[in-house]
Coordinates of C-alpha atoms in Angstrom, one line a residue:
M640 CA 169.4 5.2 122.3
A641 CA 170.7 1.7 122.2
D642 CA 173.7 0.8 124.2
R643 CA 176.9 0.5 122.1
I644 CA 179.9 -1.7 122.8
Q645 CA 183.1 0.2 122.1
A646 CA 186.8 0.0 123.0
T647 CA 187.9 1.3 126.3
P648 CA 189.7 4.6 125.8
R649 CA 193.5 4.3 126.2
N650 CA 195.9 7.0 127.5
S651 CA 198.3 7.6 124.6
V652 CA 201.3 8.3 126.7
L653 CA 200.9 5.5 129.2
G654 CA 199.9 3.2 126.3
L655 CA 203.2 4.0 124.6
F656 CA 205.1 3.1 127.7
S657 CA 203.1 -0.1 128.1
D658 CA 203.7 -1.2 124.5
I659 CA 207.4 -0.5 124.8
V660 CA 207.5 -2.9 127.7
N661 CA 204.9 -5.5 126.8
L662 CA 205.3 -6.1 123.0
P663 CA 208.9 -7.3 123.3
L664 CA 208.0 -9.5 126.2
Q665 CA 205.2 -11.2 124.1
Y666 CA 207.8 -12.0 121.4
M667 CA 210.3 -13.3 124.0
S668 CA 207.7 -15.5 125.7
S669 CA 207.1 -17.5 122.6
P670 CA 207.9 -21.3 122.9
E671 CA 210.1 -20.8 119.8
R672 CA 212.5 -18.6 121.7
T673 CA 215.5 -19.9 123.7
Q674 CA 215.4 -20.8 127.4
Q675 CA 217.3 -17.7 128.2
M676 CA 214.9 -15.4 126.4
Q677 CA 211.8 -17.1 127.9
G678 CA 213.4 -17.0 131.3
T679 CA 214.1 -13.3 130.9
A680 CA 210.5 -12.6 129.8
Q681 CA 209.1 -14.6 132.7
F682 CA 211.2 -12.7 135.2
L683 CA 210.1 -9.3 133.8
Y684 CA 206.4 -10.4 133.8
G685 CA 207.0 -11.6 137.4
T686 CA 207.9 -8.1 138.5
G687 CA 204.2 -7.0 137.9
V688 CA 205.4 -3.9 136.1
P689 CA 204.2 -4.9 132.6
Q690 CA 200.6 -5.7 133.8
T691 CA 200.5 -2.6 136.0
L692 CA 201.5 -0.3 133.1
E693 CA 198.8 -1.9 130.9
R694 CA 196.1 -1.4 133.5
L695 CA 197.2 2.2 134.0
S696 CA 197.0 2.9 130.3
Y697 CA 193.3 2.0 130.3
G698 CA 192.6 3.8 133.5
E699 CA 191.8 0.6 135.4
P700 CA 192.1 0.6 139.3
L701 CA 195.1 -1.0 140.9
I702 CA 193.0 -2.4 143.8
T703 CA 190.0 -4.7 143.9
G704 CA 187.0 -4.9 146.3
A705 CA 184.1 -2.8 147.3
G706 CA 186.0 -0.4 149.5
G707 CA 184.3 2.0 151.9
L708 CA 183.6 1.6 155.5
G709 CA 183.3 -2.1 156.2
G710 CA 184.2 -3.0 152.7
T711 CA 187.2 -4.9 151.6
T712 CA 189.9 -3.6 149.3
R713 CA 193.0 -5.5 148.2
M714 CA 195.8 -4.5 146.0
R715 CA 196.0 -6.5 142.8
P716 CA 198.7 -9.2 143.0
E717 CA 200.6 -7.7 140.0
T718 CA 200.5 -4.3 141.6
A719 CA 201.9 -5.6 144.8
D720 CA 204.7 -7.3 142.8
A721 CA 205.4 -4.1 141.0
L722 CA 205.7 -2.1 144.2
L723 CA 207.9 -4.8 145.7
N724 CA 210.2 -4.6 142.7
V725 CA 210.3 -0.8 142.5
A726 CA 210.5 -0.2 146.3
P727 CA 214.2 -0.9 146.6
F728 CA 214.9 2.1 144.3
A729 CA 213.5 4.4 147.1
P730 CA 216.1 6.2 149.2
A731 CA 217.4 4.1 152.1
A732 CA 216.1 5.1 155.5
G733 CA 218.5 6.4 158.0
R734 CA 221.2 9.0 158.3
V735 CA 223.6 7.4 155.8
A736 CA 223.0 7.9 152.1
G737 CA 222.1 4.7 150.3
R738 CA 223.5 3.3 147.1
M739 CA 223.1 0.1 145.2
I740 CA 225.3 -3.0 145.6
K741 CA 226.6 -4.3 142.4
A742 CA 225.5 -7.9 141.6
T743 CA 227.5 -8.9 138.6
E744 CA 225.7 -12.2 138.2
G745 CA 222.4 -10.8 139.4
M746 CA 220.5 -10.6 136.1
P747 CA 217.8 -12.7 134.5
V748 CA 218.6 -15.8 132.6
G749 CA 220.5 -14.8 129.5
M750 CA 221.2 -11.3 130.6
S751 CA 224.4 -9.6 131.8
I752 CA 225.3 -6.1 133.1
K753 CA 228.9 -6.7 132.3
D754 CA 230.7 -5.1 129.3
A755 CA 230.4 -7.3 126.3
G756 CA 234.1 -7.7 126.2
K757 CA 235.1 -4.8 124.0
G758 CA 238.4 -3.3 124.7
I759 CA 239.2 -5.2 127.9
F760 CA 242.7 -5.8 126.6
E761 CA 245.2 -3.9 124.4
D762 CA 245.0 -5.6 121.0
T763 CA 248.7 -5.5 120.2
T764 CA 249.9 -6.4 123.7
K765 CA 250.9 -10.0 124.5
Y766 CA 249.6 -11.3 127.8
H767 CA 251.1 -14.1 130.0
Q768 CA 248.8 -14.3 133.0
K769 CA 245.5 -15.7 134.3
V770 CA 242.5 -14.1 132.6
P771 CA 239.7 -13.9 135.2
E772 CA 237.7 -11.6 133.0
I773 CA 236.7 -14.5 130.8
K774 CA 234.5 -16.9 132.8
S775 CA 233.1 -19.2 130.1
I776 CA 234.3 -20.6 126.8
N777 CA 232.9 -22.3 123.7
V778 CA 233.8 -26.0 123.9
D779 CA 233.9 -26.4 120.1
K780 CA 237.1 -24.3 120.0
L781 CA 239.0 -26.4 122.5
K782 CA 241.7 -28.9 121.6
R783 CA 243.1 -31.7 123.7
M784 CA 246.5 -31.1 125.3
N785 CA 247.8 -34.3 123.5
A786 CA 246.4 -37.2 121.6
G787 CA 246.4 -39.4 124.7
E788 CA 243.7 -37.4 126.5
V789 CA 240.0 -38.4 126.5
A790 CA 238.1 -37.4 123.4
D791 CA 234.8 -39.1 124.0
V792 CA 232.6 -40.5 126.8
S793 CA 229.6 -42.7 126.9
D794 CA 226.0 -41.4 127.1
E795 CA 225.7 -42.6 130.7
V796 CA 228.9 -40.9 131.8
A797 CA 227.8 -37.7 130.0
A798 CA 224.4 -37.7 131.7
K799 CA 225.9 -37.8 135.1
M800 CA 228.8 -35.4 134.5
D801 CA 229.2 -32.6 137.0
F802 CA 230.0 -29.3 135.2
S803 CA 230.1 -27.1 138.3
E804 CA 233.9 -26.8 138.5
P805 CA 235.6 -24.6 135.8
I806 CA 237.7 -26.4 133.3
K807 CA 241.3 -25.1 132.9
V808 CA 242.4 -23.9 129.4
S809 CA 245.5 -22.2 128.0
V810 CA 245.4 -19.8 125.1
F811 CA 248.6 -19.5 123.1
A812 CA 250.2 -16.8 120.9
D813 CA 248.6 -18.3 117.8
G814 CA 245.2 -18.2 119.4
E815 CA 245.0 -22.0 119.9
L816 CA 243.1 -23.2 122.9
R817 CA 244.3 -26.3 124.7
I818 CA 242.6 -28.1 127.6
V819 CA 244.8 -28.4 130.7
D820 CA 242.3 -30.0 133.0
G821 CA 238.7 -31.1 132.1
H822 CA 238.9 -33.3 129.1
H823 CA 236.1 -35.6 130.4
R824 CA 233.8 -32.5 131.0
V825 CA 234.5 -31.1 127.6
A826 CA 233.7 -34.5 126.0
A827 CA 230.5 -34.8 128.0
A828 CA 229.4 -31.3 127.1
R829 CA 229.9 -32.0 123.4
K830 CA 227.9 -35.3 123.8
L831 CA 225.0 -33.4 125.4
G832 CA 225.1 -30.4 123.1
I833 CA 226.3 -28.0 125.7
K834 CA 228.0 -25.1 124.0
S835 CA 230.0 -23.5 126.7
L836 CA 231.5 -24.3 130.1
P837 CA 232.9 -22.2 133.0
V838 CA 236.6 -21.8 132.6
E839 CA 239.8 -20.7 134.3
L840 CA 241.8 -19.3 131.4
Q841 CA 245.6 -18.9 131.3
A842 CA 247.2 -16.7 128.6
I843 CA 250.6 -17.9 127.3
N844 CA 251.9 -14.9 125.3
A845 CA 248.4 -14.5 123.8
K846 CA 247.6 -11.3 122.0
G847 CA 245.0 -8.9 123.5
A848 CA 243.0 -9.0 120.3
T849 CA 242.6 -12.8 120.8
L850 CA 241.5 -12.3 124.4
N851 CA 239.0 -9.6 123.4
K852 CA 237.5 -11.9 120.8
L853 CA 237.1 -14.7 123.4
A854 CA 235.5 -12.2 125.8
Q855 CA 233.0 -11.1 123.2
Q856 CA 232.1 -14.7 122.3
A857 CA 231.8 -15.9 125.9
T858 CA 228.3 -17.1 126.7
Y859 CA 226.6 -16.5 130.0
P860 CA 228.4 -18.5 132.7
Q861 CA 225.4 -20.4 133.8
Q862 CA 224.0 -21.4 130.5
A863 CA 225.6 -24.8 130.9
A864 CA 223.4 -25.3 134.0
L865 CA 220.3 -24.5 132.1
D866 CA 221.2 -26.7 129.1
L867 CA 222.1 -29.6 131.2
A868 CA 219.0 -29.4 133.3
Q869 CA 216.9 -29.3 130.2
Q870 CA 218.6 -32.4 128.8
R871 CA 218.2 -34.3 132.1
A872 CA 214.5 -33.3 132.6
A873 CA 213.7 -34.8 129.2
L874 CA 214.9 -38.2 130.3
P875 CA 212.3 -40.8 131.4
V876 CA 211.5 -40.9 135.1
E877 CA 213.1 -44.3 135.5
Q878 CA 216.4 -42.7 134.4
G879 CA 216.2 -39.9 136.9
G880 CA 214.5 -37.4 134.5
L881 CA 211.1 -35.8 134.6
G882 CA 209.7 -37.1 131.3
L883 CA 209.2 -33.6 130.0
P884 CA 209.4 -32.4 126.4
A885 CA 212.8 -31.8 124.9
N886 CA 212.2 -28.0 124.9
N887 CA 211.2 -27.9 128.6
T888 CA 211.7 -24.7 130.6
P889 CA 212.8 -24.0 134.1
E890 CA 209.2 -23.2 135.0
M891 CA 208.0 -26.6 133.8
R892 CA 210.8 -28.3 135.7
A893 CA 210.0 -26.5 138.9
Q894 CA 206.4 -27.5 138.6
A895 CA 207.3 -31.1 137.9
M896 CA 209.5 -31.1 140.9
N897 CA 206.7 -29.7 143.1
A898 CA 208.7 -26.6 144.1
I899 CA 206.9 -24.4 146.5
D900 CA 206.9 -20.6 146.5
Y901 CA 209.3 -19.3 149.1
L902 CA 209.6 -15.6 149.8
H903 CA 211.7 -14.4 152.8
G904 CA 211.7 -10.7 153.7
T905 CA 214.6 -9.5 155.9
D906 CA 216.2 -6.4 157.1
R907 CA 219.6 -7.9 156.2
L908 CA 219.5 -9.6 152.8
D909 CA 223.2 -9.3 152.6
R910 CA 223.7 -11.6 155.6
L911 CA 221.1 -14.0 154.4
L912 CA 223.0 -14.4 151.1
S913 CA 226.5 -14.3 152.3
G914 CA 227.3 -17.9 151.4
K915 CA 226.4 -20.5 148.8
N916 CA 223.5 -21.6 150.9
F917 CA 221.4 -20.2 153.7
D918 CA 223.1 -20.6 157.1
P919 CA 220.9 -22.5 159.5
K920 CA 222.9 -21.1 162.4
K921 CA 221.2 -17.7 161.6
A922 CA 217.7 -19.1 162.0
T923 CA 216.3 -18.2 165.4
S924 CA 212.7 -19.6 165.3
G925 CA 213.2 -23.0 163.5
A926 CA 215.6 -25.1 161.5
M927 CA 215.7 -22.5 158.6
P928 CA 214.4 -19.0 157.9
Y929 CA 210.7 -19.0 157.5
G930 CA 209.2 -18.1 154.1
T931 CA 205.8 -17.1 152.8
N932 CA 203.9 -17.4 149.5
T933 CA 202.7 -13.8 149.7
P934 CA 204.8 -10.9 148.3
S935 CA 203.1 -8.3 150.5
M936 CA 203.8 -10.3 153.7
A937 CA 207.4 -10.8 152.7
S938 CA 207.8 -7.1 152.0
S939 CA 206.2 -6.3 155.4
Y940 CA 208.8 -8.5 157.2
A941 CA 211.6 -6.8 155.2
M942 CA 210.5 -3.3 156.2
N943 CA 209.4 -4.0 159.8
K944 CA 211.2 -6.9 161.4
A945 CA 214.8 -6.7 162.6
D946 CA 217.4 -9.4 161.8
T947 CA 217.3 -11.4 165.0
S948 CA 220.4 -13.5 163.9
L949 CA 222.6 -10.5 164.6
A950 CA 221.8 -10.7 168.3
L951 CA 223.3 -14.2 168.4
T952 CA 226.8 -12.8 167.9
N953 CA 226.4 -9.2 168.9
E954 CA 228.3 -8.5 172.1
G955 CA 227.6 -4.7 172.0
N956 CA 231.2 -3.7 171.4
L957 CA 231.4 -0.6 169.2
A958 CA 234.9 -1.6 168.1
D959 CA 233.4 -4.6 166.3
Y960 CA 231.1 -2.4 164.2
F961 CA 233.8 -0.6 162.2
Q962 CA 235.9 -3.0 160.2
V963 CA 237.9 -3.5 157.0
F964 CA 237.7 -6.4 154.6
P965 CA 241.0 -8.0 153.7
K966 CA 240.7 -7.3 150.0
S967 CA 240.6 -3.6 150.8
M968 CA 244.1 -3.9 152.2
G969 CA 245.2 -6.1 149.2
E970 CA 245.1 -9.2 151.3
R971 CA 243.4 -12.6 151.0
G972 CA 240.6 -13.8 153.2
K973 CA 237.0 -13.0 154.0
N974 CA 236.9 -12.2 157.7
P975 CA 236.9 -8.5 158.4
V976 CA 239.4 -6.9 160.7
N977 CA 238.5 -4.2 163.3
V978 CA 239.7 -0.7 162.3
E979 CA 241.4 -0.3 165.7
N980 CA 243.5 -3.5 165.2
I981 CA 244.8 -2.3 161.9
W982 CA 246.6 0.5 163.7
Y983 CA 249.4 -1.9 164.5
R984 CA 249.9 -2.8 160.8
L985 CA 250.3 0.8 159.6
S986 CA 253.6 2.3 158.6
P987 CA 255.4 4.7 160.9
E988 CA 254.6 7.6 158.5
K989 CA 250.9 6.8 158.5
K990 CA 250.8 6.4 162.3
A991 CA 252.4 9.8 162.7
E992 CA 249.9 11.4 160.4
I993 CA 246.9 9.9 162.2
L994 CA 248.3 10.8 165.6
D995 CA 248.7 14.4 164.5
K996 CA 245.3 14.7 162.9
A997 CA 243.4 12.9 165.6
S998 CA 244.1 15.7 168.1
R999 CA 242.6 18.3 165.6
I1000 CA 239.1 16.9 165.0
G1001 CA 236.2 19.1 166.2
Y1002 CA 232.9 20.7 165.3
A1003 CA 232.9 23.1 162.3
D1004 CA 231.8 25.8 164.8
P1005 CA 233.8 25.0 168.0
Q1006 CA 232.4 27.9 169.9
E1007 CA 228.7 26.8 169.5
A1008 CA 229.6 23.1 169.3
M1009 CA 227.6 22.9 166.0
G1010 CA 228.1 21.7 162.5
G1011 CA 229.7 18.6 161.2
F1012 CA 233.1 17.3 162.3
V1013 CA 236.1 18.8 160.5
L1014 CA 239.9 18.8 160.7
H1015 CA 241.1 22.0 162.3
P1016 CA 244.6 23.6 161.8
T1017 CA 245.4 23.1 165.5
S1018 CA 244.2 21.2 168.5
E1019 CA 242.3 24.3 169.7
G1020 CA 239.4 23.1 167.6
M1021 CA 238.9 20.0 169.8
P1022 CA 235.6 19.7 171.7
Y1023 CA 237.6 18.7 174.8
S1024 CA 240.8 19.8 176.5
K1025 CA 244.2 18.6 175.2
S1026 CA 244.9 17.0 178.6
H1027 CA 241.7 15.0 178.3
W1028 CA 242.7 13.8 174.9
E1029 CA 246.2 12.8 176.0
Y1030 CA 244.8 10.9 179.0
T1031 CA 242.3 9.0 176.9
L1032 CA 245.0 8.2 174.3
N1033 CA 247.8 7.1 176.6
R1034 CA 246.0 5.8 179.7
E1035 CA 242.8 4.4 178.3
S1036 CA 243.7 3.4 174.8
G1037 CA 247.2 2.1 175.0
G1038 CA 248.5 4.8 172.6
N1039 CA 246.1 3.8 169.8
P1040 CA 244.4 7.0 168.5
L1041 CA 241.7 5.0 166.6
T1042 CA 240.6 3.6 170.0
A1043 CA 240.8 7.0 171.6
L1044 CA 238.6 8.5 168.9
R1045 CA 236.0 5.9 169.6
K1046 CA 236.0 6.6 173.3
T1047 CA 236.0 10.4 172.9
F1048 CA 233.4 10.7 170.2
A1049 CA 231.2 7.6 169.9
E1050 CA 231.1 6.7 173.6
S1051 CA 230.8 10.3 175.0
G1052 CA 227.5 11.2 173.5
M1053 CA 228.8 13.5 170.8
L1054 CA 227.5 11.0 168.1
D1055 CA 224.2 9.3 167.9
A1056 CA 224.0 7.0 170.8
Y1057 CA 222.1 4.3 168.9
A1058 CA 223.8 4.6 165.5
P1059 CA 227.2 6.4 165.8
S1060 CA 228.0 5.7 162.1
E1061 CA 229.8 9.0 161.8
L1062 CA 232.8 7.5 163.5
A1063 CA 233.8 6.1 160.1
D1064 CA 233.9 9.7 158.7
I1065 CA 236.1 10.8 161.6
Y1066 CA 238.5 7.9 160.9
K1067 CA 238.7 9.1 157.3
L1068 CA 239.4 12.7 158.4
V1069 CA 242.4 11.6 160.4
G1070 CA 243.8 9.7 157.4
F1071 CA 242.8 6.1 157.9
P1072 CA 243.8 4.6 154.5
Y1073 CA 241.2 1.8 153.9
E1074 CA 237.5 1.5 153.2
I1075 CA 235.5 0.9 156.3
T1076 CA 232.5 -1.4 156.5
Q1077 CA 229.8 -1.4 159.1
T1078 CA 228.2 -4.7 158.1
N1079 CA 228.3 -5.9 161.7
A1080 CA 226.6 -2.9 163.1
P1081 CA 223.0 -3.2 164.4
W1082 CA 222.1 0.1 162.7
T1083 CA 223.1 -1.1 159.2
S1084 CA 220.2 -2.1 157.0
A1085 CA 219.9 -4.0 153.7
K1086 CA 216.2 -4.5 153.3
G1087 CA 215.0 -6.9 150.7
V1088 CA 213.1 -10.0 149.8
F1089 CA 214.6 -13.3 148.7
T1090 CA 212.2 -14.7 146.0
G1091 CA 212.7 -18.4 145.6
K1092 CA 211.4 -21.9 145.7
A1093 CA 211.5 -24.5 148.5
M1094 CA 212.0 -28.2 147.5
I1095 CA 209.8 -29.8 150.2
T1096 CA 208.7 -33.2 149.0
N1097 CA 207.1 -34.5 152.2
P1098 CA 205.9 -31.6 154.4
I1099 CA 203.9 -31.6 157.6
N1100 CA 200.7 -29.7 156.9
T1101 CA 199.7 -28.2 160.2
S1102 CA 196.0 -28.3 159.3
D1103 CA 196.2 -32.1 158.9
T1104 CA 195.1 -32.8 162.5
T1105 CA 194.7 -36.5 161.8
T1106 CA 198.4 -37.0 161.0
L1107 CA 199.5 -34.8 163.9
Q1108 CA 197.3 -36.6 166.5
E1109 CA 197.8 -40.2 165.3
T1110 CA 201.4 -40.1 164.1
V1111 CA 203.4 -37.0 165.0
I1112 CA 202.4 -36.4 168.6
P1113 CA 202.6 -40.1 169.9
F1114 CA 206.0 -40.4 168.3
L1115 CA 207.4 -37.2 169.7
K1116 CA 206.0 -37.9 173.2
E1117 CA 207.8 -41.3 173.2
Q1118 CA 211.1 -39.7 172.0
F1119 CA 211.0 -36.9 174.6
K1120 CA 209.6 -38.8 177.6
N1121 CA 213.1 -38.8 179.3
D1122 CA 214.3 -35.6 177.8
R1123 CA 215.8 -33.2 180.4
T1124 CA 216.3 -30.1 178.2
R1125 CA 215.8 -26.9 180.1
V1126 CA 214.5 -23.6 178.6
K1127 CA 217.4 -21.2 178.2
T1128 CA 217.2 -17.6 179.5
G1129 CA 217.4 -14.5 177.3
G1130 CA 216.5 -15.1 173.7
V1131 CA 216.6 -12.8 170.7
D1132 CA 212.8 -12.3 170.7
Q1133 CA 209.6 -14.0 172.0
W1134 CA 209.8 -16.6 169.3
D1135 CA 213.3 -17.8 170.1
K1136 CA 213.4 -21.6 169.6
N1137 CA 215.8 -22.0 172.5
T1138 CA 214.0 -20.0 175.1
R1139 CA 210.3 -20.5 174.5
F1140 CA 209.8 -24.3 174.9
T1141 CA 211.6 -27.4 175.8
P1142 CA 210.9 -30.2 173.4
K1143 CA 208.6 -31.9 175.9
Q1144 CA 206.7 -28.6 176.5
W1145 CA 206.4 -28.1 172.8
V1146 CA 204.7 -31.4 172.2
N1147 CA 202.4 -31.0 175.1
Q1148 CA 201.4 -27.5 173.9
L1149 CA 200.7 -28.9 170.4
E1150 CA 198.5 -31.7 171.9
E1151 CA 196.6 -29.2 174.1
D1152 CA 195.9 -26.8 171.2
L1153 CA 194.7 -29.5 168.9
A1154 CA 192.4 -30.8 171.6
K1155 CA 190.8 -27.4 171.7
G1156 CA 190.5 -27.2 167.9
E1157 CA 193.0 -24.4 167.7
N1158 CA 195.7 -23.9 165.0
S1159 CA 198.6 -24.0 167.3
F1160 CA 201.3 -21.3 167.7
V1161 CA 204.0 -23.8 168.5
W1162 CA 205.0 -23.8 164.8
T1163 CA 206.4 -20.3 165.3
S1164 CA 209.1 -21.6 167.7
I1165 CA 210.4 -25.1 166.9
P1166 CA 213.3 -26.5 169.0
D1167 CA 216.0 -28.2 166.9
K1168 CA 215.5 -31.5 168.8
V1169 CA 211.9 -31.4 167.5
T1170 CA 213.0 -30.8 164.0
A1171 CA 215.5 -33.7 164.2
Q1172 CA 212.7 -36.1 165.3
L1173 CA 210.3 -34.9 162.6
E1174 CA 213.0 -35.8 160.1
K1175 CA 213.2 -39.3 161.5
L1176 CA 209.5 -39.6 160.6
G1177 CA 210.3 -38.8 157.0
F1178 CA 209.2 -35.1 156.9
N1179 CA 211.5 -32.5 155.3
G1180 CA 209.6 -29.4 156.0
I1181 CA 206.4 -27.7 157.4
L1182 CA 203.5 -25.8 155.8
D1183 CA 201.8 -23.7 158.3
T1184 CA 199.1 -21.0 158.2
G1185 CA 200.1 -17.4 159.0
G1186 CA 197.8 -14.6 160.1
K1187 CA 196.4 -16.5 163.1
M1188 CA 196.1 -13.4 165.1
G1189 CA 194.5 -11.4 162.3
G1190 CA 195.7 -9.8 159.2
E1191 CA 196.4 -11.4 155.8
V1192 CA 196.2 -15.2 155.8
H1193 CA 199.1 -16.7 154.1
Q1194 CA 201.1 -19.9 153.8
V1195 CA 204.2 -20.2 156.0
V1196 CA 207.0 -22.4 154.5
I1197 CA 209.6 -23.9 156.8
P1198 CA 212.2 -26.1 155.0
F1199 CA 214.6 -28.2 157.2
K1200 CA 217.8 -28.0 155.2
P1201 CA 219.7 -25.2 153.3
E1202 CA 220.0 -27.3 150.1
Q1203 CA 216.2 -27.2 149.8
I1204 CA 216.2 -23.5 148.9
R1205 CA 216.5 -22.4 145.3
S1206 CA 216.5 -19.1 143.4
R1207 CA 213.2 -18.5 141.6
F1208 CA 215.3 -18.6 138.4
A1209 CA 217.1 -21.8 139.2
A1210 CA 217.8 -24.3 136.5
F1211 CA 215.8 -26.9 138.5
D1212 CA 218.0 -29.8 137.5
P1213 CA 216.2 -33.1 138.4
F1214 CA 219.6 -34.8 139.1
R1215 CA 220.2 -32.2 141.8
K1216 CA 216.8 -31.9 143.4
D1217 CA 218.1 -33.1 146.7
V1218 CA 221.2 -34.5 148.4
A1219 CA 220.1 -38.2 148.1
T1220 CA 219.4 -37.9 144.3
A1221 CA 222.6 -35.9 143.6
T1222 CA 224.7 -38.5 145.6
A1223 CA 223.1 -41.4 143.7
M1224 CA 223.6 -39.7 140.3
G1225 CA 227.2 -38.8 141.2
V1226 CA 226.8 -35.1 140.6
A1227 CA 227.4 -32.0 142.6
L1228 CA 225.2 -31.5 145.7
P1229 CA 222.4 -29.0 145.4
D1230 CA 223.1 -25.4 146.6
L1231 CA 221.7 -22.0 146.2
L1232 CA 223.7 -20.9 143.2
A1233 CA 224.9 -22.7 140.1
Q1234 CA 228.5 -21.8 140.8
P1235 CA 230.5 -20.0 143.5
V1236 CA 230.2 -16.3 143.5
N1237 CA 232.2 -13.7 145.4
R1238 CA 231.0 -12.7 148.9
Y1239 CA 228.4 -10.0 148.5
E1240 CA 229.4 -7.2 150.9
L1241 CA 227.7 -4.0 151.7
P1242 CA 229.4 -1.0 150.2
Q1243 CA 231.4 0.9 152.9
D1244 CA 229.6 3.6 154.8
T1245 CA 226.2 2.8 153.4
T1246 CA 222.8 1.7 154.5
P1247 CA 221.4 0.3 151.2
M1248 CA 218.3 -1.0 149.7
Y1249 CA 219.8 -3.2 147.1
T1250 CA 219.7 -6.1 144.7
D1251 CA 221.2 -9.4 145.8
P1252 CA 223.2 -12.1 144.0
F1253 CA 219.9 -13.4 142.6
G1254 CA 218.7 -10.0 141.7
N1255 CA 215.8 -10.4 144.1
T1256 CA 213.4 -7.5 143.9
I1257 CA 215.4 -6.0 141.0
G1258 CA 217.1 -8.7 138.9
S1259 CA 217.6 -12.4 139.0
S1260 CA 220.0 -15.2 138.6
I1261 CA 219.9 -18.9 137.9
R1262 CA 221.2 -22.1 139.6

């Protein structure tokens, strides 16, 4: 019988799931759709889930290669991406139950997890207050405070306008919106066709119905960044633009700006993203955290490598691992306060309650010393004598029962010696009134992958031996010929940039390795003095090869400055591609996010796998 060509059978159930996901994405990806919609579609495709569902519906394998003994099998890239994105939903490892961190701005371009604004305010109530719930406003509805304020700006001024700071607007009883501060920005936005701007809104006896309407009409806070980047990228190159079509997308701008894939897996994604930019002080091997272009490698680092930056400040004091953020106490500030120090701020009534209860904590089964810790009716349930407690409290803890609880439970062996996280539960049992965070504790984990781009315009390619031997090494040897730096002792690991090489040793080792024809390991530990001299040569990053000792070969990306890192879903504004350009154009310096966001803290008493401010591994954000 002659062979027949026929359609591959498709599983009806899996096919339905695939169509539910893929058909809307095909519509959203069309060039006719908005930047927000296209960006959302690209994000969702980037997770690998749509492609993986389609393969499963046709029964296709999720790996490639021959397999078998001596064969090679490799997970399909989209499958690896899908696993990387789905993995954070797995329960967090460890003794403490995991839960997700909220990321209120951590969604794809054009998406939001916030309420659309319905019913935030009572319709008939009049409000005279700041309105932080409304973060953006339509510029077409704004009026000048008076006729003498700026109404228009030139094209040149508009093109260079910085929209990163919120304008200030007052809304009155009649619903009128008046600009208090930001007339130039509003005029520039109108000139450029930008529909909305970030706002600090003040209600002046405004009705709740008016505020609800504004909340419903508010566009996404970072749309202005996208629109402005699109406008600027369409300008000719000689005017600072990229010469792209008027309907250019963030992906087109990133490619035109030579952005390099940068994925960084870490055990503490919360610490990595605790500021507007990466903190170079937390980098222990080089100038900045190392990245890779391979999702599986980044995921492996997130799951298996400890956050070495913690060791730089960790003094091993248990008291430093149980803290309270000021906002939990109704105070301002970002620096957490140790639980034990808060004892001195408590009211006499609360102190009396804690003193009483602290002497009644013990095992659920005191006779067998078994079960969880509970609050007993009397001190007879304590796992130690009353005299021992009083001695610890008064002689060793200065009368502070919170300190005494640490000494008697966490430092006595009754709790896990390596992760005594249950001390927070004991503090709660005795009536401690505030939420406790263990963000500084070495046992806390927030595994995740930052998925972004690195703006490295002139990298050293470590495989370019000619440049290294003829330019880099001679220059560095000259700079360090009189250097007297000594290798420090200790170090957070074997790759510590301060304890592995002196600058002179580093250059000599590189020269020796190249002479042997070896791809040197010196790039895994780069002293800061070496980085500074490489910058003098005009380099602003390094591209190395990973997998030198075996395993998957991948590109290692090492930027030199925090402002070189972008979210994968950044606006990629050509005027803000680097500090020099932003300074010349008179706009805000480049940073990780489009606008300031609140500090992302771990939920109290958790060990989470979670989504970050960019939504990495789950959602996304833009800059």
